[in-house]
Amino acid sequence: MEIRYYGHSAFELETKGRKILIDPFMVSVREYKPDNIYDIFVTHGHSDHLGSAIEISKNTGAPISAVFELAKYCSKQGAKSVDLGLGAWKDYSWGRAILVPAFHSSSAPDGSYAGCPCGVILEIEGKTIYHAGDTSLNSEMKMIGEVYAPDVAMLPIGGRYTMDIEHAVIAAEWLQTSAVIPMHYNTFEAIKVDIEEFKRRIREVGKIPTVLGIGSSIKA
Ligand code: NI
Ligand code: MN
């Protein structure tokens, strides 16, 4: 599997020619041409996560998987959607996925209620990938560590609206993950961080800091 970063909290996972988008807010990408997109996940309704999801869904036919209320919002905008609740595995053509709680807020661009903010765990090719969405440090992460022990965790580190570096380091330990991909930082002034500090502190707790440039990817 390949994990590609598009800046902010946007990722594309690729497995056997099938691509899965998460939180496709493509503001940092000069040009993005979606191809072979099978599914799109959106963790919550804020515009820096919903991003271009509706447009990409309309153009490619790939459905948006999201918590019930957000999925209904996407359908109303003309996108295909898959409505999910928290805590139940759903099978997909490439593996399976489950929504877990995030501690944050969520509303759709029109101000309507967009359901509970979420993180998502995906099982692909026997690997477990956790995308935390926007969240504070929270004890659910201990449960996620115990039950799912993700191989890779994408964690917000920018602070202000989400966890900062200090809390992301604690989260990495609770999650029992081996590699952490930082996200939700340096997109704008309020979430600026020193990425070298992140790398140093993650290494101090015996984890691998996997910092991805815009458009770059790793094999997982
Ligand atoms: Ni948010
Ligand atoms: Mn956000």
mmCIF file of C-alpha atoms and ligand atoms in Angstrom:
data_model
loop_
_atom_site.group_PDB
_atom_site.id
_atom_site.type_symbol
_atom_site.label_atom_id
_atom_site.label_comp_id
_atom_site.label_asym_id
_atom_site.label_seq_id
_atom_site.Cartn_x
_atom_site.Cartn_y
_atom_site.Cartn_z
ATOM 1 C CA MET A 1 0.000 0.000 0.000
ATOM 2 C CA GLU A 2 1.093 3.525 -0.658
ATOM 3 C CA ILE A 3 0.206 6.510 1.544
ATOM 4 C CA ARG A 4 0.430 9.879 -0.190
ATOM 5 C CA TYR A 5 0.099 13.243 1.573
ATOM 6 C CA TYR A 6 -1.592 16.249 -0.030
ATOM 7 C CA GLY A 7 -1.095 18.704 2.791
ATOM 8 C CA HIS A 8 -3.239 19.650 5.812
ATOM 9 C CA SER A 9 -5.169 16.429 6.659
ATOM 10 C CA ALA A 10 -5.540 15.148 3.086
ATOM 11 C CA PHE A 11 -4.243 11.679 2.217
ATOM 12 C CA GLU A 12 -4.585 9.201 -0.602
ATOM 13 C CA LEU A 13 -4.102 5.516 0.114
ATOM 14 C CA GLU A 14 -3.426 3.279 -2.864
ATOM 15 C CA THR A 15 -3.757 -0.479 -2.876
ATOM 16 C CA LYS A 16 -3.636 -2.617 -6.025
ATOM 17 C CA GLY A 17 -4.565 0.307 -8.239
ATOM 18 C CA ARG A 18 -7.469 1.373 -6.028
ATOM 19 C CA LYS A 19 -7.290 4.754 -4.351
ATOM 20 C CA ILE A 20 -8.988 5.966 -1.205
ATOM 21 C CA LEU A 21 -9.065 9.659 -0.329
ATOM 22 C CA ILE A 22 -9.309 11.022 3.194
ATOM 23 C CA ASP A 23 -10.249 14.668 3.938
ATOM 24 C CA PRO A 24 -9.408 15.929 0.419
ATOM 25 C CA PHE A 25 -8.746 19.611 1.147
ATOM 26 C CA MET A 26 -6.349 20.229 -1.725
ATOM 27 C CA VAL A 27 -5.328 23.825 -1.019
ATOM 28 C CA SER A 28 -1.612 22.949 -0.933
ATOM 29 C CA VAL A 29 -1.683 21.047 -4.219
ATOM 30 C CA ARG A 30 -1.106 22.917 -7.465
ATOM 31 C CA GLU A 31 -3.103 20.524 -9.546
ATOM 32 C CA TYR A 32 -4.948 17.423 -8.482
ATOM 33 C CA LYS A 33 -6.446 15.055 -11.041
ATOM 34 C CA PRO A 34 -8.407 12.300 -9.317
ATOM 35 C CA ASP A 35 -8.144 8.896 -10.960
ATOM 36 C CA ASN A 36 -9.087 5.403 -9.799
ATOM 37 C CA ILE A 37 -10.740 6.833 -6.681
ATOM 38 C CA TYR A 38 -12.876 4.097 -5.142
ATOM 39 C CA ASP A 39 -13.895 5.753 -1.897
ATOM 40 C CA ILE A 40 -13.633 9.104 -0.130
ATOM 41 C CA PHE A 41 -13.689 9.466 3.647
ATOM 42 C CA VAL A 42 -14.506 12.759 5.359
ATOM 43 C CA THR A 43 -13.902 12.899 9.111
ATOM 44 C CA HIS A 44 -16.138 15.906 9.831
ATOM 45 C CA GLY A 45 -17.979 18.764 8.156
ATOM 46 C CA HIS A 46 -15.437 21.600 8.479
ATOM 47 C CA SER A 47 -14.420 22.954 5.083
ATOM 48 C CA ASP A 48 -10.720 22.172 5.591
ATOM 49 C CA HIS A 49 -11.711 18.470 5.675
ATOM 50 C CA LEU A 50 -14.749 18.245 3.404
ATOM 51 C CA GLY A 51 -12.528 20.104 0.925
ATOM 52 C CA SER A 52 -13.235 19.032 -2.667
ATOM 53 C CA ALA A 53 -14.939 15.794 -1.623
ATOM 54 C CA ILE A 54 -18.313 16.635 -3.154
ATOM 55 C CA GLU A 55 -16.800 17.774 -6.456
ATOM 56 C CA ILE A 56 -14.506 14.721 -6.649
ATOM 57 C CA SER A 57 -17.421 12.408 -5.860
ATOM 58 C CA LYS A 58 -19.536 14.002 -8.593
ATOM 59 C CA ASN A 59 -16.679 13.784 -11.113
ATOM 60 C CA THR A 60 -15.550 10.245 -10.343
ATOM 61 C CA GLY A 61 -18.679 8.561 -8.982
ATOM 62 C CA ALA A 62 -16.753 7.518 -5.842
ATOM 63 C CA PRO A 63 -19.006 7.711 -2.788
ATOM 64 C CA ILE A 64 -18.229 9.757 0.317
ATOM 65 C CA SER A 65 -18.183 7.683 3.493
ATOM 66 C CA ALA A 66 -18.965 9.768 6.567
ATOM 67 C CA VAL A 67 -21.021 9.791 9.734
ATOM 68 C CA PHE A 68 -24.776 9.704 9.050
ATOM 69 C CA GLU A 69 -25.617 13.445 9.115
ATOM 70 C CA LEU A 70 -22.575 14.472 7.057
ATOM 71 C CA ALA A 71 -23.256 11.714 4.524
ATOM 72 C CA LYS A 72 -26.829 13.015 4.143
ATOM 73 C CA TYR A 73 -25.480 16.553 3.616
ATOM 74 C CA CYS A 74 -23.157 15.261 0.863
ATOM 75 C CA SER A 75 -26.048 13.432 -0.831
ATOM 76 C CA LYS A 76 -28.099 16.641 -0.775
ATOM 77 C CA GLN A 77 -25.245 18.358 -2.638
ATOM 78 C CA GLY A 78 -25.457 15.711 -5.362
ATOM 79 C CA ALA A 79 -22.598 13.448 -4.237
ATOM 80 C CA LYS A 80 -22.880 9.728 -3.667
ATOM 81 C CA SER A 81 -22.528 8.819 -0.018
ATOM 82 C CA VAL A 82 -22.199 5.935 2.401
ATOM 83 C CA ASP A 83 -23.687 6.759 5.799
ATOM 84 C CA LEU A 84 -21.875 5.249 8.759
ATOM 85 C CA GLY A 85 -22.292 5.144 12.507
ATOM 86 C CA LEU A 86 -19.395 5.016 14.931
ATOM 87 C CA GLY A 87 -17.858 1.737 15.965
ATOM 88 C CA ALA A 88 -19.069 -0.645 13.252
ATOM 89 C CA TRP A 89 -16.787 -2.157 10.620
ATOM 90 C CA LYS A 90 -17.893 -1.650 7.031
ATOM 91 C CA ASP A 91 -16.469 -3.817 4.239
ATOM 92 C CA TYR A 92 -15.136 -2.165 1.081
ATOM 93 C CA SER A 93 -13.666 -3.522 -2.161
ATOM 94 C CA TRP A 94 -10.139 -2.862 -0.793
ATOM 95 C CA GLY A 95 -10.543 -3.849 2.897
ATOM 96 C CA ARG A 96 -12.645 -2.465 5.728
ATOM 97 C CA ALA A 97 -13.046 0.699 7.769
ATOM 98 C CA ILE A 98 -14.546 1.877 11.033
ATOM 99 C CA LEU A 99 -15.296 5.329 12.419
ATOM 100 C CA VAL A 100 -14.082 6.190 15.908
ATOM 101 C CA PRO A 101 -14.807 9.269 18.013
ATOM 102 C CA ALA A 102 -12.831 12.497 17.696
ATOM 103 C CA PHE A 103 -13.126 15.237 20.313
ATOM 104 C CA HIS A 104 -13.845 18.338 18.254
ATOM 105 C CA SER A 105 -16.898 19.999 16.690
ATOM 106 C CA SER A 106 -18.547 19.587 13.329
ATOM 107 C CA SER A 107 -20.864 21.576 11.101
ATOM 108 C CA ALA A 108 -21.485 21.594 7.359
ATOM 109 C CA PRO A 109 -20.494 24.632 5.239
ATOM 110 C CA ASP A 110 -24.114 25.896 5.416
ATOM 111 C CA GLY A 111 -23.978 25.804 9.231
ATOM 112 C CA SER A 112 -26.159 22.729 9.565
ATOM 113 C CA TYR A 113 -25.395 19.981 12.086
ATOM 114 C CA ALA A 114 -22.938 17.501 10.567
ATOM 115 C CA GLY A 115 -23.058 14.774 13.223
ATOM 116 C CA CYS A 116 -20.254 13.674 15.506
ATOM 117 C CA PRO A 117 -16.671 14.477 14.444
ATOM 118 C CA CYS A 118 -14.745 11.277 13.735
ATOM 119 C CA GLY A 119 -11.468 9.585 13.153
ATOM 120 C CA VAL A 120 -11.262 6.613 10.806
ATOM 121 C CA ILE A 121 -9.407 3.321 10.999
ATOM 122 C CA LEU A 122 -8.772 1.427 7.774
ATOM 123 C CA GLU A 123 -7.562 -2.138 7.321
ATOM 124 C CA ILE A 124 -5.791 -2.590 4.016
ATOM 125 C CA GLU A 125 -3.468 -5.428 3.021
ATOM 126 C CA GLY A 126 -3.302 -6.571 6.647
ATOM 127 C CA LYS A 127 -2.138 -3.137 7.842
ATOM 128 C CA THR A 128 -4.094 -0.889 10.173
ATOM 129 C CA ILE A 129 -4.076 2.828 9.434
ATOM 130 C CA TYR A 130 -5.607 5.389 11.803
ATOM 131 C CA HIS A 131 -6.484 8.923 10.656
ATOM 132 C CA ALA A 132 -7.448 10.878 13.766
ATOM 133 C CA GLY A 133 -9.322 13.726 12.036
ATOM 134 C CA ASP A 134 -9.375 16.898 14.121
ATOM 135 C CA THR A 135 -9.233 15.964 17.783
ATOM 136 C CA SER A 136 -7.896 16.748 21.199
ATOM 137 C CA LEU A 137 -5.928 14.154 23.076
ATOM 138 C CA ASN A 138 -8.552 11.817 24.533
ATOM 139 C CA SER A 139 -8.682 8.525 26.354
ATOM 140 C CA GLU A 140 -10.453 6.793 23.433
ATOM 141 C CA MET A 141 -6.939 6.595 22.022
ATOM 142 C CA LYS A 142 -6.047 4.108 24.760
ATOM 143 C CA MET A 143 -8.957 1.967 23.568
ATOM 144 C CA ILE A 144 -7.829 2.348 19.948
ATOM 145 C CA GLY A 145 -4.342 1.227 20.983
ATOM 146 C CA GLU A 146 -5.661 -1.762 22.865
ATOM 147 C CA VAL A 147 -8.209 -2.885 20.276
ATOM 148 C CA TYR A 148 -6.668 -1.861 16.931
ATOM 149 C CA ALA A 149 -2.949 -1.096 17.617
ATOM 150 C CA PRO A 150 -2.576 0.859 14.357
ATOM 151 C CA ASP A 151 0.639 0.347 12.373
ATOM 152 C CA VAL A 152 0.511 3.939 11.189
ATOM 153 C CA ALA A 153 -1.252 6.893 12.827
ATOM 154 C CA MET A 154 -1.939 10.222 11.149
ATOM 155 C CA LEU A 155 -2.162 12.712 14.008
ATOM 156 C CA PRO A 156 -2.873 16.448 14.049
ATOM 157 C CA ILE A 157 -0.012 18.386 15.635
ATOM 158 C CA GLY A 158 -0.770 22.028 14.849
ATOM 159 C CA GLY A 159 -2.450 22.952 18.132
ATOM 160 C CA ARG A 160 -5.000 25.756 18.482
ATOM 161 C CA TYR A 161 -7.907 23.679 17.074
ATOM 162 C CA THR A 162 -6.487 20.208 17.701
ATOM 163 C CA MET A 163 -3.732 18.379 19.573
ATOM 164 C CA ASP A 164 -0.303 19.960 19.544
ATOM 165 C CA ILE A 165 3.068 18.183 19.433
ATOM 166 C CA GLU A 166 3.141 17.553 23.186
ATOM 167 C CA HIS A 167 -0.237 15.816 23.107
ATOM 168 C CA ALA A 168 0.461 13.990 19.834
ATOM 169 C CA VAL A 169 3.469 12.354 21.500
ATOM 170 C CA ILE A 170 1.249 11.076 24.335
ATOM 171 C CA ALA A 171 -1.329 9.940 21.763
ATOM 172 C CA ALA A 172 1.349 7.989 19.878
ATOM 173 C CA GLU A 173 2.170 6.082 23.050
ATOM 174 C CA TRP A 174 -1.471 5.384 23.929
ATOM 175 C CA LEU A 175 -2.162 4.246 20.356
ATOM 176 C CA GLN A 176 0.679 1.692 20.482
ATOM 177 C CA THR A 177 1.533 2.726 16.938
ATOM 178 C CA SER A 178 5.004 2.392 15.475
ATOM 179 C CA ALA A 179 4.896 5.257 12.969
ATOM 180 C CA VAL A 180 3.297 8.696 13.199
ATOM 181 C CA ILE A 181 2.533 10.873 10.192
ATOM 182 C CA PRO A 182 1.953 14.466 11.346
ATOM 183 C CA MET A 183 -0.910 16.446 9.805
ATOM 184 C CA HIS A 184 -2.938 19.625 10.309
ATOM 185 C CA TYR A 185 0.112 21.872 10.748
ATOM 186 C CA ASN A 186 1.787 24.764 8.893
ATOM 187 C CA THR A 187 -1.175 25.199 6.502
ATOM 188 C CA PHE A 188 -1.785 28.616 8.041
ATOM 189 C CA GLU A 189 -0.270 30.845 10.722
ATOM 190 C CA ALA A 190 -2.390 29.663 13.681
ATOM 191 C CA ILE A 191 -1.153 26.077 13.337
ATOM 192 C CA LYS A 192 2.553 26.707 12.699
ATOM 193 C CA VAL A 193 4.923 24.273 14.389
ATOM 194 C CA ASP A 194 8.604 23.420 14.409
ATOM 195 C CA ILE A 195 8.611 20.052 12.648
ATOM 196 C CA GLU A 196 12.105 19.251 13.950
ATOM 197 C CA GLU A 197 10.695 19.397 17.474
ATOM 198 C CA PHE A 198 8.007 16.890 16.447
ATOM 199 C CA LYS A 199 10.608 14.508 15.024
ATOM 200 C CA ARG A 200 12.817 14.744 18.100
ATOM 201 C CA ARG A 201 10.008 14.203 20.610
ATOM 202 C CA ILE A 202 8.438 11.310 18.701
ATOM 203 C CA ARG A 203 11.839 9.587 18.493
ATOM 204 C CA GLU A 204 12.290 10.084 22.248
ATOM 205 C CA VAL A 205 9.328 7.767 22.873
ATOM 206 C CA GLY A 206 10.658 5.158 20.445
ATOM 207 C CA LYS A 207 8.326 5.868 17.522
ATOM 208 C CA ILE A 208 9.133 6.690 13.918
ATOM 209 C CA PRO A 209 8.279 10.245 12.800
ATOM 210 C CA THR A 210 7.158 9.977 9.178
ATOM 211 C CA VAL A 211 7.063 13.527 7.860
ATOM 212 C CA LEU A 212 5.685 13.653 4.329
ATOM 213 C CA GLY A 213 6.126 16.589 1.970
ATOM 214 C CA ILE A 214 3.190 17.693 -0.176
ATOM 215 C CA GLY A 215 2.615 15.066 -2.865
ATOM 216 C CA SER A 216 5.157 12.631 -1.452
ATOM 217 C CA SER A 217 4.363 9.130 -0.297
ATOM 218 C CA ILE A 218 5.586 6.126 1.660
ATOM 219 C CA LYS A 219 5.024 2.411 1.312
ATOM 220 C CA ALA A 220 3.264 0.877 4.288
HETATM 221 NI NI NI B 1 -12.242 20.846 12.212
HETATM 222 MN MN MN B 2 -9.407 21.192 10.675
#
